[in-house]
Coordinates of C-alpha atoms in Angstrom, one line a residue:
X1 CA -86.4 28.3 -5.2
X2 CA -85.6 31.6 -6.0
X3 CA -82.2 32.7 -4.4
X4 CA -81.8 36.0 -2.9
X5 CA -78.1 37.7 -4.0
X6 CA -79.1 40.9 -1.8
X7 CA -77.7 39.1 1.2
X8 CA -74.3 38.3 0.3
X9 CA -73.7 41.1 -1.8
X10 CA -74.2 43.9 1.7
X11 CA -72.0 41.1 3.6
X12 CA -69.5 41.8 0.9
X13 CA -70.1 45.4 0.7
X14 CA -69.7 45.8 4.3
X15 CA -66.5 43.4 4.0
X16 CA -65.2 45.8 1.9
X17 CA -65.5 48.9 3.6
X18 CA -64.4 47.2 7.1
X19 CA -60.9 46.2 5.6
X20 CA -61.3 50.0 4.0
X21 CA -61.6 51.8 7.1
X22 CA -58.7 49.2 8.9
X23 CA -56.4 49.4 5.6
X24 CA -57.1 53.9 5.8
X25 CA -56.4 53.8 9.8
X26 CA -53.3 51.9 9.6
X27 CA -52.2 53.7 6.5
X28 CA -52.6 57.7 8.2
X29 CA -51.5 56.2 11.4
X30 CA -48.0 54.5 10.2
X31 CA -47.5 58.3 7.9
X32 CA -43.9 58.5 8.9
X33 CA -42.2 58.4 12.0
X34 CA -42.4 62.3 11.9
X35 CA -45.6 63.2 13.4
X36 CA -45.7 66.6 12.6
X37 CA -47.7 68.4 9.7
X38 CA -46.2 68.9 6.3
X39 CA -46.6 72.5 6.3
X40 CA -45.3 72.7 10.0
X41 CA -41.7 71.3 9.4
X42 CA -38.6 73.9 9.0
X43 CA -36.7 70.9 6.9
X44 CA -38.5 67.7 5.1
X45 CA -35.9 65.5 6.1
X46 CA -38.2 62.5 5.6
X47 CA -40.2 63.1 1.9
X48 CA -44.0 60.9 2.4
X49 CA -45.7 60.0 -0.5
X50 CA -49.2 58.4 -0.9
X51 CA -50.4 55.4 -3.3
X52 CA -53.3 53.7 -4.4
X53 CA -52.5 50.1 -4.0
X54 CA -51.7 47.4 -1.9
X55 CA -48.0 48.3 -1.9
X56 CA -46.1 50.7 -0.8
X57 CA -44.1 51.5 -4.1
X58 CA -43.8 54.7 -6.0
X59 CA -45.1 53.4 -10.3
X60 CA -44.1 55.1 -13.1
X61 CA -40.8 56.8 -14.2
X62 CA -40.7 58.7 -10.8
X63 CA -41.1 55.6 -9.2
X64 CA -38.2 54.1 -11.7
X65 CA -36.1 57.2 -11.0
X66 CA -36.8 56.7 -7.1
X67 CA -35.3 52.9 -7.9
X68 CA -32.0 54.5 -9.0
X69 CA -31.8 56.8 -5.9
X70 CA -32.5 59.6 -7.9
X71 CA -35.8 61.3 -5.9
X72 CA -33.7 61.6 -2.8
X73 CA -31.3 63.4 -5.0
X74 CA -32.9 65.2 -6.5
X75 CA -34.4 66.8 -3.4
X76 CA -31.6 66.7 -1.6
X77 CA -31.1 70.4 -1.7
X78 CA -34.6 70.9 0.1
X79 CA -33.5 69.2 2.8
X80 CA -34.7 65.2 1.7
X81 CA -33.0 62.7 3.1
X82 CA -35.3 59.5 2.9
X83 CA -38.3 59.5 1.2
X84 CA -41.5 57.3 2.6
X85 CA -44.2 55.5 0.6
X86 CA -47.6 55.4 2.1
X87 CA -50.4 52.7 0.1
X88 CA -54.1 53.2 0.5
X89 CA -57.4 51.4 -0.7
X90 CA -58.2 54.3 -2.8
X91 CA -58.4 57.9 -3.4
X92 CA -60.5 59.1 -0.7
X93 CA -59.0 57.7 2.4
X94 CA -55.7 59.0 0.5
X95 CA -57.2 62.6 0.1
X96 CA -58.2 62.7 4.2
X97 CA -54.0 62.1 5.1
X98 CA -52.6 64.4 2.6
X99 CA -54.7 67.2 4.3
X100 CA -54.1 66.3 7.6
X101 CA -50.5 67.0 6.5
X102 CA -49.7 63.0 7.0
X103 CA -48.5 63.3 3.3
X104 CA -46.4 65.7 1.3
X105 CA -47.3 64.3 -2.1
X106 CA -50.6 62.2 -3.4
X107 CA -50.2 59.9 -6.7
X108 CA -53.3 59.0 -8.1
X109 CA -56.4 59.4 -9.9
X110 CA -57.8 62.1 -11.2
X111 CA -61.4 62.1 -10.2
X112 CA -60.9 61.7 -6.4
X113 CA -58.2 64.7 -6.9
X114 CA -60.8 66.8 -8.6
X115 CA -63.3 66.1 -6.1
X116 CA -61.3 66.8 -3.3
X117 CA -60.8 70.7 -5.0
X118 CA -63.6 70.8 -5.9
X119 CA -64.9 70.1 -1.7
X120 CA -62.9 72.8 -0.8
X121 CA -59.6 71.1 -0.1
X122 CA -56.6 73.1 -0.5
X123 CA -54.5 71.6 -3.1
X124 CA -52.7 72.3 -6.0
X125 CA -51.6 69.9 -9.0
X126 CA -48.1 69.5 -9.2
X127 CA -47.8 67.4 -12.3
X128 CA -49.8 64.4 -14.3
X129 CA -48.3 61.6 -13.5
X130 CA -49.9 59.4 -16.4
X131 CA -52.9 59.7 -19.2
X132 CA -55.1 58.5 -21.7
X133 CA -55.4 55.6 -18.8
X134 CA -57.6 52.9 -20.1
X135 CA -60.3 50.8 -18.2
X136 CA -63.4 48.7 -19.1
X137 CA -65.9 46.4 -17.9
X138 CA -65.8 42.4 -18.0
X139 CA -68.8 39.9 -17.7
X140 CA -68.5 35.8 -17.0
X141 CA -72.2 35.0 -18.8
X142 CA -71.5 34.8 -22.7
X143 CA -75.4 36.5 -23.3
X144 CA -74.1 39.5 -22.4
X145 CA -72.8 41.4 -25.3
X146 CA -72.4 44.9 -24.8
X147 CA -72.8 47.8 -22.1
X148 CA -76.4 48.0 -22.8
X149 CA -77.0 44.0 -21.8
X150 CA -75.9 45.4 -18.6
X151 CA -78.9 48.2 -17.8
X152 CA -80.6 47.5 -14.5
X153 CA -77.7 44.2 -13.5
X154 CA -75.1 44.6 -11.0
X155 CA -71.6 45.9 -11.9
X156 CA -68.8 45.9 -9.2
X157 CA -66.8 49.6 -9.0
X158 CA -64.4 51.2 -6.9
X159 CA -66.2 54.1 -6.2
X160 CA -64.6 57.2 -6.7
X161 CA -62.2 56.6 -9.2
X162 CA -61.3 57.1 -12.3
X163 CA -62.9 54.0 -13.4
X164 CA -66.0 55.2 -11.5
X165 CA -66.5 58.0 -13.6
X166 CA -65.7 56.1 -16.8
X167 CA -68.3 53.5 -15.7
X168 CA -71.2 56.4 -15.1
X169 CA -70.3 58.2 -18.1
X170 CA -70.3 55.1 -20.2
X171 CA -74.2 53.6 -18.6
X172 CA -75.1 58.0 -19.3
X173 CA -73.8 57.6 -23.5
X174 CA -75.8 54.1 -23.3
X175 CA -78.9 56.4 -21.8
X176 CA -78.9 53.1 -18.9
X177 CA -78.9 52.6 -15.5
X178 CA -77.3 49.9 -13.5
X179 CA -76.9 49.2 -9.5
X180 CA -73.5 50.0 -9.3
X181 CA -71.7 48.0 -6.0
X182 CA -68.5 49.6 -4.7
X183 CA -65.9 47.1 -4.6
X184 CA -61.8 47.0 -5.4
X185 CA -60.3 45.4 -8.0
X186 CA -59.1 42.9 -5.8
X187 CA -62.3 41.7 -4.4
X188 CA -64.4 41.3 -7.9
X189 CA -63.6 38.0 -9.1
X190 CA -65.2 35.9 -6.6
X191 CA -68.9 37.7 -7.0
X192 CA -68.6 37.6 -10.5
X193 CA -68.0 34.4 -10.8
X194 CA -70.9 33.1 -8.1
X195 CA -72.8 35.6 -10.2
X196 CA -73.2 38.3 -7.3
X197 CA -72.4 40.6 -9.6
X198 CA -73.2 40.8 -13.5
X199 CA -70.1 42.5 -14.5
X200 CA -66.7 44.2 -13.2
X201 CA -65.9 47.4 -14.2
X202 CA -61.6 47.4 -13.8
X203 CA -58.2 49.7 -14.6
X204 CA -56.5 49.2 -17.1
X205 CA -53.2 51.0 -16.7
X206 CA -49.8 50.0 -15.2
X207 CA -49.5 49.3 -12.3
X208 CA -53.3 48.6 -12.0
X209 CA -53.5 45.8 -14.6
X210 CA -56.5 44.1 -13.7
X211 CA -58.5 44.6 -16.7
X212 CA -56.0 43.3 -18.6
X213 CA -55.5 40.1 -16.0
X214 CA -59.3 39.4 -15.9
X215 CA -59.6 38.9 -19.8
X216 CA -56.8 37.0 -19.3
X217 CA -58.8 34.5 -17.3
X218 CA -61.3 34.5 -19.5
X219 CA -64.0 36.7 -19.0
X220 CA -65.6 39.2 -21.8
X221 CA -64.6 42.6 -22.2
X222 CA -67.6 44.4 -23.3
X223 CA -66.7 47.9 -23.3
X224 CA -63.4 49.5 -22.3
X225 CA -61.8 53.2 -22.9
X226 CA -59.3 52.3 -25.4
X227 CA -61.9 50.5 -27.5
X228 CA -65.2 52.1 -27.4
X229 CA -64.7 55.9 -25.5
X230 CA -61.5 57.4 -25.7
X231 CA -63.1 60.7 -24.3
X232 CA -63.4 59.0 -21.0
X233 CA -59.7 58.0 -20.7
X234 CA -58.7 58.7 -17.0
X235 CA -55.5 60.4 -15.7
X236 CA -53.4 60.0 -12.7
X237 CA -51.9 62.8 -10.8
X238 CA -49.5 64.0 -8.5
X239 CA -50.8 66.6 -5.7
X240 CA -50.0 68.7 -3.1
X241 CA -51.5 70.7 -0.3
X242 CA -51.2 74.4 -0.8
X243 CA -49.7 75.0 2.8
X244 CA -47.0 72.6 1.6
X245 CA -45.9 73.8 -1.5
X246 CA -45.8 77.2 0.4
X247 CA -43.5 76.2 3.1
X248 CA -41.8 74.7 0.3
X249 CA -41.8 76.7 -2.8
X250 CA -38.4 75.1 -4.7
X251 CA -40.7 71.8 -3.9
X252 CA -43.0 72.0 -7.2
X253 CA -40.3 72.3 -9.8
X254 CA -37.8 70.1 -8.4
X255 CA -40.5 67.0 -8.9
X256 CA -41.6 68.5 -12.4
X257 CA -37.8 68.3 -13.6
X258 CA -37.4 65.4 -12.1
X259 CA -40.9 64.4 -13.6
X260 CA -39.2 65.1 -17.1
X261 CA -36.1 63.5 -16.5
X262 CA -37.8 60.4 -15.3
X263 CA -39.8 60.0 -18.3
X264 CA -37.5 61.0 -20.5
X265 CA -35.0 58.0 -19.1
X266 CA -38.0 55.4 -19.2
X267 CA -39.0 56.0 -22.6
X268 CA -35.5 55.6 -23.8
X269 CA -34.7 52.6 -21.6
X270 CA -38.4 51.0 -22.1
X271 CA -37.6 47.5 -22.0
X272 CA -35.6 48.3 -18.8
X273 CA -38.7 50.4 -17.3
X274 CA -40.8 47.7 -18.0
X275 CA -39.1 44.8 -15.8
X276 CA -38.9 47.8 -12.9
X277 CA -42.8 47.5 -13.2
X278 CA -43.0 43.5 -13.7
X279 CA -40.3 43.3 -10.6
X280 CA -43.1 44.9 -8.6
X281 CA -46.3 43.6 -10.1
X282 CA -48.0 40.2 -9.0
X283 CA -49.9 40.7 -12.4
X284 CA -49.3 38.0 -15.0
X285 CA -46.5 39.5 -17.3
X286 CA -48.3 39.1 -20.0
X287 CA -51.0 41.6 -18.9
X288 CA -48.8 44.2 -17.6
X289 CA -47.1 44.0 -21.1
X290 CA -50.5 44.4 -22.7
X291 CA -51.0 47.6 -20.7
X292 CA -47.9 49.4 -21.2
X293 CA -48.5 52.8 -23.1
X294 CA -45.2 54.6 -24.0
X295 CA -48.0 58.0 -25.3
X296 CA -49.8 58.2 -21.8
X297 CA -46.2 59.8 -20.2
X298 CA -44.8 63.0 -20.9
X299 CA -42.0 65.7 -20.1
X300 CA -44.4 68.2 -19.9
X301 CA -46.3 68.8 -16.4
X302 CA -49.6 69.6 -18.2
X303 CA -49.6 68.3 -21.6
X304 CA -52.7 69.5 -23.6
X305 CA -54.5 65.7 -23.6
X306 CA -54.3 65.9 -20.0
X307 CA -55.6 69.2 -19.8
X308 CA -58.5 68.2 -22.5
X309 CA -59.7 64.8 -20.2
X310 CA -59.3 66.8 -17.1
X311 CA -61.3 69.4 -17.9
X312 CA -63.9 66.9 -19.3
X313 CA -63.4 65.0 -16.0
X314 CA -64.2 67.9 -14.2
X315 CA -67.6 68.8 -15.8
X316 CA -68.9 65.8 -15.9
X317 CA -68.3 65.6 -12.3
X318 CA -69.7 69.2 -11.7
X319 CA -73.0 67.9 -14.0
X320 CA -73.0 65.0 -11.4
X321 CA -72.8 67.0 -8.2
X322 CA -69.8 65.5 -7.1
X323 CA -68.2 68.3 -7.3
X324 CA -69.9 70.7 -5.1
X325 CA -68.2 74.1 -6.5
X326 CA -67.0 74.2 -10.0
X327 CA -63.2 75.7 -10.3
X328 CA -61.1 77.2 -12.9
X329 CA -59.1 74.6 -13.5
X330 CA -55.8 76.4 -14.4
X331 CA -56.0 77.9 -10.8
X332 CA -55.3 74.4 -9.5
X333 CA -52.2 73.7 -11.5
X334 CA -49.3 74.0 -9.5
X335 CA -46.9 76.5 -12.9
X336 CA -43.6 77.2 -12.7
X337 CA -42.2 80.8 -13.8
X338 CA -41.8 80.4 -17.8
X339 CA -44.4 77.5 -18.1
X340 CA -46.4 78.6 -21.0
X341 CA -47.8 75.2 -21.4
X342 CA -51.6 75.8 -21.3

């Protein structure tokens, strides 16, 4: 009898998208006990930052810094004296609360950012937060070797993310299509293991380890960033609405010297940095170790890799039409007088 996967991979799709939609609504709802719009308060008082992720925790050096009381120090001055993090099922739902002015500050991935300009959303990049972020896809059945085993199969995605548009710019280099299913990280191992799916396509980059934790259980990388396309290395951001940064023009660089401080600090405390992120992983250590990658941070707030895979980013999103008006990228980033960093 020939089984029909159809069926329980829309009940899962729709699965997906309800606990989306609840996970987004509770997320913009609970955006600080301070109702009112970023760009509408005389004082920050209470800073709100948003996350992709299940918890509410700043990653990174910032987020390291933030651990040592150092954020609310820093931006003390401006008027900071708590500082609120925000988690959300991905970048999309995140984009929707910082322009409603339920968030200051977005950290995450570059494509949903891009997109989000590129839809005529007012924002402005305030720093990259990370690079050369790495992410691949896994498979259970042993047959399949390679990305091209995978043309016309099923491969589970978080749409909209970085690892999207590694995914569709990997299947375009292959010259393949596949039915690409839009589900998280989180929710990929069951249907690849009933065989719902063919493959999962996963980040690799702290605190997002699941690439890394997935191999670890063993199932078969066949194509990843690090390994077969550099050129499609993601980046993650940090972002601000333009009516923010106006209200709050000392806001911008304040974060990027605290942006260089904080990576400065981790890269010379690493070992220390790296049980900040394994105290607030659920990822095997192991795997979060494997993903570390000292090169992806720097002091700079637009260091010239960056600047090379966003602008890549950005066309091939543009090529796509997810992008629906093409931008001149320096317009969007978020300089400070004497930056000649291009």
């Amino acid at each position: 009898m020939k089984i029909d996967l159809r069926t329980p991979i829309r009940r899962a799709k729709r699965t997906v998208a309800v606990l989306a939609a609840v996970s987004a609504v509770m997320a913009v709802a609970a955006c600080g006990s301070d109702d009112t719009s970023s760009a509408q308060r005389d004082v920050i008082d209470t800073l709100r930052i948003g996350v992709i992720g299940s918890s509410n925790i700043i990653a990174g050096p910032v987020g390291f810094a933030h651990s040592r009381g150092e954020l609310v120090e820093a931006f003390a001055p401006l008027g900071v004296s708590k500082v609120e993090v925000f988690s959300f099922p991905n970048g999309p739902d995140l984009n929707q609360a910082l322009i409603g002015g339920r968030l200051d500050v977005a950290n995450y991935g570059d494509t949903p950012a891009l997109v989000a300009r590129g839809s005529g959303l007012q924002t402005r990049l305030v720093a990259v937060q990370q690079f050369d972020n790495d992410a691949g896809v896994v498979v259970k059945d042993p047959s399949i070797k390679s990305l091209a085993d995978l043309k016309g199969k099923n491969i589970g995605v978080p749409k909209g993310s970085y690892i999207d548009r590694y995914l569709q710019g990997a299947l375009a280099e292959e010259g393949i299509t596949a039915n690409l299913i839009h589900l998280y990280p989180a929710d990929q191992e069951a249907p690849l293991n009933s065989g719902e799916i063919d493959a999962a396509a996963l980040p690799g980059v702290i605190p997002s380890v699941a690439l890394q934790t997935f191999q670890s259980k063993g199932f078969q990388l066949v194509d990843s960033v690090y390994r077969d396309r550099p050129n499609l290395a993601g980046t993650s951001v940090t972002v601000s609405s333009e009516d923010f940064l106006t209200k709050n023009p000392e806001f911008a660089p304040t974060w990027q010297k605290l942006h260089a401080a904080a990576v400065r600090y981790a890269k010379a405390h690493w070992d220390e940095y790296l049980e900040f992120e394994l105290a607030n992983s659920k990822a095997p250590e192991a795997a979060v170790r494997a993903a570390a990658n000292p090169d992806g941070y720097s002091e700079e707030p637009f260091p010239a890799q960056a600047v090379e895979l966003l602008t890549g980013t950005k066309a091939f999103l543009v090529d796509q039409g997810s992008i629906k008006s093409d931008f001149d990228l320096d317009t969007w980033f978020q300089r400070s007088a004497g930056d000649k960093n291009p």
